[in-house]
PDB file of N, CA and C in Angstrom:
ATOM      1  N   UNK E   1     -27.692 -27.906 -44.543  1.00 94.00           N
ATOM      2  CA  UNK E   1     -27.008 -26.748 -44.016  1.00 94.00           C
ATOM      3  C   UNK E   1     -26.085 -27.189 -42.894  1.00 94.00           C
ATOM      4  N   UNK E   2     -24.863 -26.810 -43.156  1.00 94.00           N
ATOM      5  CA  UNK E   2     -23.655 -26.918 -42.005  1.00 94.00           C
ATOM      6  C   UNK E   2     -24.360 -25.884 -40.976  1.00 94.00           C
ATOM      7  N   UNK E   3     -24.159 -26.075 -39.618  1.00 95.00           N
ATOM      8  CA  UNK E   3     -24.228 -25.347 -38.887  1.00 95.00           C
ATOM      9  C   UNK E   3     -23.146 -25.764 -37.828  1.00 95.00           C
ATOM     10  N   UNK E   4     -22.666 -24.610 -36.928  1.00 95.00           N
ATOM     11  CA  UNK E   4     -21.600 -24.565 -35.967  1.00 95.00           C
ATOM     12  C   UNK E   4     -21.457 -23.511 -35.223  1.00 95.00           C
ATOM     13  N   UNK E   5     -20.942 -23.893 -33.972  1.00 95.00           N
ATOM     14  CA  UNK E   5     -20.913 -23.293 -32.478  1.00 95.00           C
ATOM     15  C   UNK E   5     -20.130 -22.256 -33.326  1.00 95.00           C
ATOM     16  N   UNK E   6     -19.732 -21.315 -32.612  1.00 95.00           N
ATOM     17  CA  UNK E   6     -17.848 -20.357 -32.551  1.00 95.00           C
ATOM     18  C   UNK E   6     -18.396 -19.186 -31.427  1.00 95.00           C
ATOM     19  N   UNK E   7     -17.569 -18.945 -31.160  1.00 96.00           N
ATOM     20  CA  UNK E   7     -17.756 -17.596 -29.934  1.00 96.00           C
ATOM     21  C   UNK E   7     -16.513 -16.779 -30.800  1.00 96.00           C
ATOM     22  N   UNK E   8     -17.360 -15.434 -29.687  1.00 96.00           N
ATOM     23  CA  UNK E   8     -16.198 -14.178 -30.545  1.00 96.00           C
ATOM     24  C   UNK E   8     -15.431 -14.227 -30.778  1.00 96.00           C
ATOM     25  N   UNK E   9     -13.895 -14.132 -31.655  1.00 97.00           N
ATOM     26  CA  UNK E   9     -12.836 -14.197 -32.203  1.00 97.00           C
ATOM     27  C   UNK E   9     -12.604 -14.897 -32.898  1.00 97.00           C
ATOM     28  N   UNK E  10     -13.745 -16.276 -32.660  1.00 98.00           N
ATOM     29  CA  UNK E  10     -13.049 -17.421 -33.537  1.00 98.00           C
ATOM     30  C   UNK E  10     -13.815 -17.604 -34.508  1.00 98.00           C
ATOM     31  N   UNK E  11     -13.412 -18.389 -36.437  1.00 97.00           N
ATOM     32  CA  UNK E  11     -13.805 -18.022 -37.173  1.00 97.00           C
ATOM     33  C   UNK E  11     -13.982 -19.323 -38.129  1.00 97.00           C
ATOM     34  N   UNK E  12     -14.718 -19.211 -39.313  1.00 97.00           N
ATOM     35  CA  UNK E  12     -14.637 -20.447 -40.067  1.00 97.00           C
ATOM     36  C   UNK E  12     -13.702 -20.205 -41.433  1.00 97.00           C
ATOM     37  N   UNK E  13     -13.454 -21.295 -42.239  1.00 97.00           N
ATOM     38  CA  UNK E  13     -12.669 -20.701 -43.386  1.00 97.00           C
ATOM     39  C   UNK E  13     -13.859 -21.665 -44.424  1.00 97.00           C
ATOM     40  N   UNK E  14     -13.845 -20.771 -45.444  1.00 96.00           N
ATOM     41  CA  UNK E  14     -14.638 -21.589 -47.188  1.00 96.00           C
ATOM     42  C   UNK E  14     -13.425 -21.691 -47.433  1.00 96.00           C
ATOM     43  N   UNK E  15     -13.306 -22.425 -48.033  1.00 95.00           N
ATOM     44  CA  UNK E  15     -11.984 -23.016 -49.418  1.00 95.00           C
ATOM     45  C   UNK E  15     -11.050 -22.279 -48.630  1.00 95.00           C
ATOM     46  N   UNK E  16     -10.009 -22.244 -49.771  1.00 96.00           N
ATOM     47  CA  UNK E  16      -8.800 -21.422 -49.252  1.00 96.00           C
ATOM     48  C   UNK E  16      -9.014 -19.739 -49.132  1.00 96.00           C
ATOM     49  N   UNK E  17      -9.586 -19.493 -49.796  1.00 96.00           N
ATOM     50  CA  UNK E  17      -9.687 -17.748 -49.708  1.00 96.00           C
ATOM     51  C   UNK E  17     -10.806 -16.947 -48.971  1.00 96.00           C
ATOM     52  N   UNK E  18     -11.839 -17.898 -48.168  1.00 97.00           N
ATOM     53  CA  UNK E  18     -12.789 -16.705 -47.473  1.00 97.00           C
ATOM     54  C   UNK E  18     -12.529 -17.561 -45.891  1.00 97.00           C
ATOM     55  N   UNK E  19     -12.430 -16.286 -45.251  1.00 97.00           N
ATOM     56  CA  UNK E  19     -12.407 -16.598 -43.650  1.00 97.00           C
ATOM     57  C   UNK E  19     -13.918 -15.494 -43.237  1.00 97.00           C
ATOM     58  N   UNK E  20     -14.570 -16.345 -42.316  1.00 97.00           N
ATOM     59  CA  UNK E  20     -15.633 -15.771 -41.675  1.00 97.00           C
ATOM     60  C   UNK E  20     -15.412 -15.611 -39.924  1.00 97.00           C
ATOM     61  N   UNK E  21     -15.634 -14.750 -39.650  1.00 97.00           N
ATOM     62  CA  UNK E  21     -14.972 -14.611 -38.281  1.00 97.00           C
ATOM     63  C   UNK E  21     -16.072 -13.494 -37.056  1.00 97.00           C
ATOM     64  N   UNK E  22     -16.288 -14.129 -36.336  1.00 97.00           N
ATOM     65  CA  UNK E  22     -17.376 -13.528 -35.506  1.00 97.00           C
ATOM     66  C   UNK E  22     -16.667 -12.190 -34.366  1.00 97.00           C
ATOM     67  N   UNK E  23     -17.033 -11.255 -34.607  1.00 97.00           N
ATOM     68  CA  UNK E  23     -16.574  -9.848 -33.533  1.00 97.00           C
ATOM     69  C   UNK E  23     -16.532  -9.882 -32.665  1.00 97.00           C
ATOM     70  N   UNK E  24     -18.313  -9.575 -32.790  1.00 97.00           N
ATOM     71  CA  UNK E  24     -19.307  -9.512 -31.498  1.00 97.00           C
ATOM     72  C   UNK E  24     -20.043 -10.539 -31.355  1.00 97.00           C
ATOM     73  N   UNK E  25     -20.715 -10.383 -30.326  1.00 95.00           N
ATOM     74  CA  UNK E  25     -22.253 -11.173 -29.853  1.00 95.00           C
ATOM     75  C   UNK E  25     -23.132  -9.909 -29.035  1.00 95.00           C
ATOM     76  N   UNK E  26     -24.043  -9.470 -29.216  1.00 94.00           N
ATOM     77  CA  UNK E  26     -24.576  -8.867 -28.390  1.00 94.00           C
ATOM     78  C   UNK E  26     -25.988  -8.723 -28.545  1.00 94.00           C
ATOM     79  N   UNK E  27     -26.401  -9.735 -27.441  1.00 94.00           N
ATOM     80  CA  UNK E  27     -28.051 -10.215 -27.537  1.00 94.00           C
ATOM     81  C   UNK E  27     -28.007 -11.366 -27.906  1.00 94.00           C
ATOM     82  N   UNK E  28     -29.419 -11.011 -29.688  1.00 93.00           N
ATOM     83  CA  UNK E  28     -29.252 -11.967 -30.304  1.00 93.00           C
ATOM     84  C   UNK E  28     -28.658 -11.045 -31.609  1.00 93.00           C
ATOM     85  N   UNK E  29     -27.919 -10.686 -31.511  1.00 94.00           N
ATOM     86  CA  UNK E  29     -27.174 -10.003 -32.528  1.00 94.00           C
ATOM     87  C   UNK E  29     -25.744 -10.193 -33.027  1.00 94.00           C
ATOM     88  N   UNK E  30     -24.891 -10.912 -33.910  1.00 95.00           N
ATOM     89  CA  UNK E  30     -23.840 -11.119 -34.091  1.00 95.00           C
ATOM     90  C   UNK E  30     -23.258 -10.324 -35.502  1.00 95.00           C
ATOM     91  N   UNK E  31     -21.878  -9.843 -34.734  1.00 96.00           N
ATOM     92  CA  UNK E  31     -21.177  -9.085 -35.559  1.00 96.00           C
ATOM     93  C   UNK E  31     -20.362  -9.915 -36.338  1.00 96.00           C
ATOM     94  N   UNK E  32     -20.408  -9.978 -37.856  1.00 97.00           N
ATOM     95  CA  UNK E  32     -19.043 -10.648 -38.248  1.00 97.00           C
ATOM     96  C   UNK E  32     -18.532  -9.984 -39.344  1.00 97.00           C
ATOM     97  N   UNK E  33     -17.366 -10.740 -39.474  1.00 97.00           N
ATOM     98  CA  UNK E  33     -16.303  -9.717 -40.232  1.00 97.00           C
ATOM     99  C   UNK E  33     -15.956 -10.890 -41.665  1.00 97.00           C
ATOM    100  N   UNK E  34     -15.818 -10.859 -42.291  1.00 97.00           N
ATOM    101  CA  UNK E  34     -15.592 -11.603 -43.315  1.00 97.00           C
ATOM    102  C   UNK E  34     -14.346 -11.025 -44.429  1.00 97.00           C
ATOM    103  N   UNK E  35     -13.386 -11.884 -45.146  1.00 97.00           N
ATOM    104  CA  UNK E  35     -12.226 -11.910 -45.584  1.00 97.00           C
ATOM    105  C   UNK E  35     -12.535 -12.530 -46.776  1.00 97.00           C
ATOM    106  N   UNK E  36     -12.450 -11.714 -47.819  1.00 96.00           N
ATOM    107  CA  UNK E  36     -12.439 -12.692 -48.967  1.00 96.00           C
ATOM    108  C   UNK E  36     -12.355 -12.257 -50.439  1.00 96.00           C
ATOM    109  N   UNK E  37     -12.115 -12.725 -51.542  1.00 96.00           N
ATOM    110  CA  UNK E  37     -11.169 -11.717 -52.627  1.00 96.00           C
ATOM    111  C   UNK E  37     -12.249 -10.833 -53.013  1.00 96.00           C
ATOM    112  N   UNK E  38     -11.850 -10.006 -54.124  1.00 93.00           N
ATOM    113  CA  UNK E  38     -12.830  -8.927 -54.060  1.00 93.00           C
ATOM    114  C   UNK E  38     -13.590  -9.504 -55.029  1.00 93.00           C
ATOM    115  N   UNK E  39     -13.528 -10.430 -55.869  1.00 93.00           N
ATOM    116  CA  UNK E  39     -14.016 -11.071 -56.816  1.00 93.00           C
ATOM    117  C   UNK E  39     -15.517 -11.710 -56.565  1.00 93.00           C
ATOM    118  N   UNK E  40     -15.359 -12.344 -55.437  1.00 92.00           N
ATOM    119  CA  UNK E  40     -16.653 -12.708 -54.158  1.00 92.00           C
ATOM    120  C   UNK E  40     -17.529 -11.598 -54.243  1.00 92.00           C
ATOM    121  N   UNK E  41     -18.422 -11.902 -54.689  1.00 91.00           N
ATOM    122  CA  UNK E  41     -19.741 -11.124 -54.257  1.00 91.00           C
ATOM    123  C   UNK E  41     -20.522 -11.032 -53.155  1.00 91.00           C
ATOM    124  N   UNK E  42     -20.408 -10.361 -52.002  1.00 93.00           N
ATOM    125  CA  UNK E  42     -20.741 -10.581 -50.400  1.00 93.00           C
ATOM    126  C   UNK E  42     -22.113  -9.725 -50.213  1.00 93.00           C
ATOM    127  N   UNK E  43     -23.247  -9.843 -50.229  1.00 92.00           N
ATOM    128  CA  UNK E  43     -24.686  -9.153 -50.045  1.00 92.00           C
ATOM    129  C   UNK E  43     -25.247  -9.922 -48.775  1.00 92.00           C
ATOM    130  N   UNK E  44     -26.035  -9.136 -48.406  1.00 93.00           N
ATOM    131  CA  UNK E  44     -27.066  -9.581 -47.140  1.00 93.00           C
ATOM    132  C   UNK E  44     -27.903 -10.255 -47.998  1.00 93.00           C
ATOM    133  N   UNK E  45     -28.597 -11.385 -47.261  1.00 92.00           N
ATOM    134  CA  UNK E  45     -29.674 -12.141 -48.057  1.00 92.00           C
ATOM    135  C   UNK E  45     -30.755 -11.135 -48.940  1.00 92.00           C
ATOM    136  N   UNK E  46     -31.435 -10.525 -47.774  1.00 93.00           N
ATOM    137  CA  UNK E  46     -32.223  -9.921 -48.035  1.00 93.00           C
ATOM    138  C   UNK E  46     -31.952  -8.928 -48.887  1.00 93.00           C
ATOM    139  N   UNK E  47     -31.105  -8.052 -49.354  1.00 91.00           N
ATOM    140  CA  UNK E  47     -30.246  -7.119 -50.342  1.00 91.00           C
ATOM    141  C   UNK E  47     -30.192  -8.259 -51.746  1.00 91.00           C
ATOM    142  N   UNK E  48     -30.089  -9.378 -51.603  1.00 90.00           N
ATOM    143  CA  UNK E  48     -29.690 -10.106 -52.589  1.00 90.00           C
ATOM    144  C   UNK E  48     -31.356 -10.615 -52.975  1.00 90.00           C
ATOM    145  N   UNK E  49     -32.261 -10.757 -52.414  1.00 90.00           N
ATOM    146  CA  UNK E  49     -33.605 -11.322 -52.512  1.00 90.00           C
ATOM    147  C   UNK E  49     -34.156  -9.948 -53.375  1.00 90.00           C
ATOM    148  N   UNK E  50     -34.259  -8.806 -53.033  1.00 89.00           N
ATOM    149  CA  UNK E  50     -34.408  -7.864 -53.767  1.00 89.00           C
ATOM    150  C   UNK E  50     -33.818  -7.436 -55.109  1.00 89.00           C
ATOM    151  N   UNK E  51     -32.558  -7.729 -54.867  1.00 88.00           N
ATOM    152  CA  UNK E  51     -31.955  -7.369 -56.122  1.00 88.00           C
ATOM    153  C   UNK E  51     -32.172  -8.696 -57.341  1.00 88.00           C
ATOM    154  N   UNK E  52     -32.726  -9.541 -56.872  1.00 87.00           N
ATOM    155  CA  UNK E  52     -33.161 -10.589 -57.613  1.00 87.00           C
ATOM    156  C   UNK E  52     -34.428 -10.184 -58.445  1.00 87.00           C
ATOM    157  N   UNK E  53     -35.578  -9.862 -57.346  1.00 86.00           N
ATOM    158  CA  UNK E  53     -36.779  -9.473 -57.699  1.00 86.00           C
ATOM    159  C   UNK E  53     -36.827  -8.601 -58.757  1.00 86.00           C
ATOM    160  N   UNK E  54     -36.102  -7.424 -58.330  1.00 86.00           N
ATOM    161  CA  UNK E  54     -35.671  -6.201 -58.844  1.00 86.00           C
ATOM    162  C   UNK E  54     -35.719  -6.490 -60.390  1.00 86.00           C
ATOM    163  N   UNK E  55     -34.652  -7.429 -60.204  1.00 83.00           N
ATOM    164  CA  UNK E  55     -34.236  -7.866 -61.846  1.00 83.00           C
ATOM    165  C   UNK E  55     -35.294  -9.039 -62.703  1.00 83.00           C
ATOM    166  N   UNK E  56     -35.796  -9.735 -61.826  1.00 83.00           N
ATOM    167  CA  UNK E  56     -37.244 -10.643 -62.106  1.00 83.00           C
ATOM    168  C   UNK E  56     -38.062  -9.234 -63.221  1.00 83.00           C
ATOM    169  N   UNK E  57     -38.684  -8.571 -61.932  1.00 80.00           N
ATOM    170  CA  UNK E  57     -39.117  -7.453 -62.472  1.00 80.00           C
ATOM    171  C   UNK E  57     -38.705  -6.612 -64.215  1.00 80.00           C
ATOM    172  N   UNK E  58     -37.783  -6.363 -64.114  1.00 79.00           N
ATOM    173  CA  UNK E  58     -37.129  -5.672 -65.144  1.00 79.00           C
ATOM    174  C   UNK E  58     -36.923  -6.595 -66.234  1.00 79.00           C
ATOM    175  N   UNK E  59     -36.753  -7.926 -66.064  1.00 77.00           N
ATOM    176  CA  UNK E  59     -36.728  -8.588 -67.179  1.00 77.00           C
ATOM    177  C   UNK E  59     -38.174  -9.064 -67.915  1.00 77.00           C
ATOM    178  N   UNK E  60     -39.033  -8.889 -67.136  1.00 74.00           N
ATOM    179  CA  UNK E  60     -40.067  -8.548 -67.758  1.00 74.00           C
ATOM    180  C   UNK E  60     -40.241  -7.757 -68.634  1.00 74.00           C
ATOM    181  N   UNK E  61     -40.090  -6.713 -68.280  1.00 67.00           N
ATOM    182  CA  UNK E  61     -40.476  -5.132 -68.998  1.00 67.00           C
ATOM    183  C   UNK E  61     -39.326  -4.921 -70.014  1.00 67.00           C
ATOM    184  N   UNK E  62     -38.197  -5.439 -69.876  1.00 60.00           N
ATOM    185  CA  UNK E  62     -37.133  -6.095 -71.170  1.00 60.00           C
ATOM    186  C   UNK E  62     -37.520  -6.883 -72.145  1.00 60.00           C
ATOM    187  N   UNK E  63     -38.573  -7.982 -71.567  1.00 60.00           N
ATOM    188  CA  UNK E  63     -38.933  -8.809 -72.590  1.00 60.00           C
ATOM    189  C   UNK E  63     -40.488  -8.974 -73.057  1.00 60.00           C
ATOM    190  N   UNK E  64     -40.595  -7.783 -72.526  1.00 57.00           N
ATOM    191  CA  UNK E  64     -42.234  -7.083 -72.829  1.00 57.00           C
ATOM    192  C   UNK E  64     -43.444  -8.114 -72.485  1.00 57.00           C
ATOM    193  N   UNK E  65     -42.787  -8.788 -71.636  1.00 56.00           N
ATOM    194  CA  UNK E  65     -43.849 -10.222 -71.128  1.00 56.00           C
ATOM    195  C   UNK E  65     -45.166  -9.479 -70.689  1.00 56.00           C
ATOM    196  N   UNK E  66     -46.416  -9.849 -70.927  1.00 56.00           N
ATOM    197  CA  UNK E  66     -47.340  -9.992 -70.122  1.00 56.00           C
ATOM    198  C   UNK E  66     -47.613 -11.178 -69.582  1.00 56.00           C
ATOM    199  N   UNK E  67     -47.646 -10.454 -67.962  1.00 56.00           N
ATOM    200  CA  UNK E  67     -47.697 -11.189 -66.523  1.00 56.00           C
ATOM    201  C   UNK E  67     -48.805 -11.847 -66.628  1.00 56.00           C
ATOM    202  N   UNK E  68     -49.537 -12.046 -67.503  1.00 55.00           N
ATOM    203  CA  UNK E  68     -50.654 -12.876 -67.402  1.00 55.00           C
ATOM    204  C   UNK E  68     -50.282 -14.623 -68.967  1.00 55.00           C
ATOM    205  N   UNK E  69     -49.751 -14.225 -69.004  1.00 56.00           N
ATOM    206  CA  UNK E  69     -49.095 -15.074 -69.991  1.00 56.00           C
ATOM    207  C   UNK E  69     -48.132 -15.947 -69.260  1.00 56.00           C
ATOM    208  N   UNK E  70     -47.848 -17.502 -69.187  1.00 61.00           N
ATOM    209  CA  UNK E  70     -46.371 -18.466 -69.111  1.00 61.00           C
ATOM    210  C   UNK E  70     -45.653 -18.800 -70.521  1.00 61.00           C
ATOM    211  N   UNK E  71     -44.780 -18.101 -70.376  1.00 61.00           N
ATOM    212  CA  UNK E  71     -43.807 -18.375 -71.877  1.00 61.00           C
ATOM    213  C   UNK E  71     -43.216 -19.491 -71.450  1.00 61.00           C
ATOM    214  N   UNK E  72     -43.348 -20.391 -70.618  1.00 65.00           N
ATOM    215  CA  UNK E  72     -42.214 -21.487 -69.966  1.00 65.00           C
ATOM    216  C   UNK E  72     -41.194 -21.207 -69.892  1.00 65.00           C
ATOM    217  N   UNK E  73     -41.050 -19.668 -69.740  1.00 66.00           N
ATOM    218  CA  UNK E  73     -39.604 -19.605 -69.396  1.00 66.00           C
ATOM    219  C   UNK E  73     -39.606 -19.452 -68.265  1.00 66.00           C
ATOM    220  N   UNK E  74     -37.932 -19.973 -67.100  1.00 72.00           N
ATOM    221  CA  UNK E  74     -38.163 -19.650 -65.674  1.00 72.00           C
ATOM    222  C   UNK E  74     -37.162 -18.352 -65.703  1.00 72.00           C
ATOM    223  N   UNK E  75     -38.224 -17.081 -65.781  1.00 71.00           N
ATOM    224  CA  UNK E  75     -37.820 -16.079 -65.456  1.00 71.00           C
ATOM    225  C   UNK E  75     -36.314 -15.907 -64.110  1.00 71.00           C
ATOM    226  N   UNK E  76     -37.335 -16.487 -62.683  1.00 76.00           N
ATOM    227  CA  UNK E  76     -36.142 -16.255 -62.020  1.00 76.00           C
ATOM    228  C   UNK E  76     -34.466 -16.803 -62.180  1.00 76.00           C
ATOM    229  N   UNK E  77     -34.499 -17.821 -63.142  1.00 77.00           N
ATOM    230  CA  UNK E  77     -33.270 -18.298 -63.541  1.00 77.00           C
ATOM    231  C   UNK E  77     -32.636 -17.410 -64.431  1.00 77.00           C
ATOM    232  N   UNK E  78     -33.843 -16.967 -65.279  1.00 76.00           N
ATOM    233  CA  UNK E  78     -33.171 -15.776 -66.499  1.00 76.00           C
ATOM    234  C   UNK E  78     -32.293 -14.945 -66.175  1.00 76.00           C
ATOM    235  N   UNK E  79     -32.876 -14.495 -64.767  1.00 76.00           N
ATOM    236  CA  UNK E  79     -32.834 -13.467 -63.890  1.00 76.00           C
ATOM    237  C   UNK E  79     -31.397 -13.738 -62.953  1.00 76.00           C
ATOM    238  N   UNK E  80     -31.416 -14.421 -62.623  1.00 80.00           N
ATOM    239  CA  UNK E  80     -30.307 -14.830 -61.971  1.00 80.00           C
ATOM    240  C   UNK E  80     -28.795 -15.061 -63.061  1.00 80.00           C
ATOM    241  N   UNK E  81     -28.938 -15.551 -64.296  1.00 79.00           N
ATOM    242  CA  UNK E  81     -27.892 -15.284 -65.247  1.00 79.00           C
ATOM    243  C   UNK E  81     -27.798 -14.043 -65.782  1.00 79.00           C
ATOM    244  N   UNK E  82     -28.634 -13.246 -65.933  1.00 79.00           N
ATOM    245  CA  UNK E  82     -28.547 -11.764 -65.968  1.00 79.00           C
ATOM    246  C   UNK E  82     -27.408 -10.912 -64.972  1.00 79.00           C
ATOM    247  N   UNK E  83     -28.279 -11.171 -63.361  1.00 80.00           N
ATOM    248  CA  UNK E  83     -27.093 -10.639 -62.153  1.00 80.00           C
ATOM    249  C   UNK E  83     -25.421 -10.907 -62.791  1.00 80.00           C
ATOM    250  N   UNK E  84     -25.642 -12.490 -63.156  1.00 80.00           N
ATOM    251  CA  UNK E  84     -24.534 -13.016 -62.913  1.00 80.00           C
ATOM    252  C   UNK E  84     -23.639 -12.214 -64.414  1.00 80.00           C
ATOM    253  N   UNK E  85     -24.089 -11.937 -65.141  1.00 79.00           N
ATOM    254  CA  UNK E  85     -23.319 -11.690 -66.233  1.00 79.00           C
ATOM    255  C   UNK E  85     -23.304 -10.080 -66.167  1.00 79.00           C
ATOM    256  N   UNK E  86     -23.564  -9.519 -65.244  1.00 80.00           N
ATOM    257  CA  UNK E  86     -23.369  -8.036 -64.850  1.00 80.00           C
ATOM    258  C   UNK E  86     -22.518  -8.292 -64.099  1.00 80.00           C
ATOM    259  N   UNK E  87     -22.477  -9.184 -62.930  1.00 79.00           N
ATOM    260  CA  UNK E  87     -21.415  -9.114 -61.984  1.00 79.00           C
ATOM    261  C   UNK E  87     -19.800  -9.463 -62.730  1.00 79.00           C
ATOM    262  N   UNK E  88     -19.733 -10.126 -63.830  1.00 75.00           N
ATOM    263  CA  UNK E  88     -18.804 -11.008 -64.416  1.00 75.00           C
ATOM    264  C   UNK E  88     -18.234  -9.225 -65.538  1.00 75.00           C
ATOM    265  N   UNK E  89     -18.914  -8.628 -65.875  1.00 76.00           N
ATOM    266  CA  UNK E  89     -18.758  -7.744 -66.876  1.00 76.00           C
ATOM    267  C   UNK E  89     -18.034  -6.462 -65.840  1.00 76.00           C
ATOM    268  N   UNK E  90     -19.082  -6.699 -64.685  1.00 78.00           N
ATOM    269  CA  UNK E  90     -18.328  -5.189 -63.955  1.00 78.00           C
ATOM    270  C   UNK E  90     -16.868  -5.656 -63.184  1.00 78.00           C
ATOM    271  N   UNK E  91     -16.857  -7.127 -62.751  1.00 74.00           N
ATOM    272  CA  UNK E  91     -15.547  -7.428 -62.602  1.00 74.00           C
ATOM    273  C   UNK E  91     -14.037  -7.459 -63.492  1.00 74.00           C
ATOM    274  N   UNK E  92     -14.817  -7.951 -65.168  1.00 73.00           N
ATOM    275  CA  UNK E  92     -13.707  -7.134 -66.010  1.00 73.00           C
ATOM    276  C   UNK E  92     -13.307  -5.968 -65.819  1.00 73.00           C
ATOM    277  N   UNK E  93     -14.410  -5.269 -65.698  1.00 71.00           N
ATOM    278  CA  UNK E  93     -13.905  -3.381 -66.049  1.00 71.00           C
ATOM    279  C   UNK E  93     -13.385  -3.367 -65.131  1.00 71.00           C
ATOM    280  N   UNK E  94     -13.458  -3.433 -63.962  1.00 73.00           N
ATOM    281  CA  UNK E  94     -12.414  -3.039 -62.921  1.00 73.00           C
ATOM    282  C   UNK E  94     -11.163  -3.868 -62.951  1.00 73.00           C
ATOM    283  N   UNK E  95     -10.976  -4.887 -63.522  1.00 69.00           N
ATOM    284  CA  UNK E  95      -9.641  -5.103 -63.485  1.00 69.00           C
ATOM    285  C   UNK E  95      -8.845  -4.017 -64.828  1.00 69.00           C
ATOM    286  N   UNK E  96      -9.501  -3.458 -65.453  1.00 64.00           N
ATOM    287  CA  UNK E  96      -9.011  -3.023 -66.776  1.00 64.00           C
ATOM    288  C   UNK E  96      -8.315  -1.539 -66.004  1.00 64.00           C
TER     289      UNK E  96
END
């Protein structure tokens, strides 16, 4: 993990298209503002840890698994190409 100083105003850049840029500070609380195409999928960890589960969950009951059974499949990967091919499908439609 990169880690780095910045105080308020000043900001980091990913690649060419996302700038991360700090507001506030107040406490231990930091405000930031982030720039980046709409294509980027931007979630709070924790929003994203759930919506993982969420879908862990559901792909179960999709694939009628009983939880007491290992099909060797790694669900959470399933699960994670699932998100990803919803996110990829709802990004078509909106460009349409």
């Amino acid at each position: 993990m990169l880690i780095l100083n910045r105080r308020e105003g000043e900001s980091i850049k990913i690649g060419d298209d996302i700038e991360i840029e700090i507001v506030s500070v107040n406490g231990n609380s930091v405000k930031i503002g982030i720039n980046a195409p709409q294509e980027v999928s931007i979630l709070r960890k924790e929003l994203y840890d759930s919506i993982i589960s969420e879908n862990i969950n559901a792909s179960m009951v999709d694939l009628g698994v009983d939880l007491g059974v290992d099909l060797g499949v790694d669900l959470e990967k399933l699960s994670e190409l699932k998100f990803s091919l919803q996110q990829s499908e709802e990004n078509i439609n909106n460009k349409k």
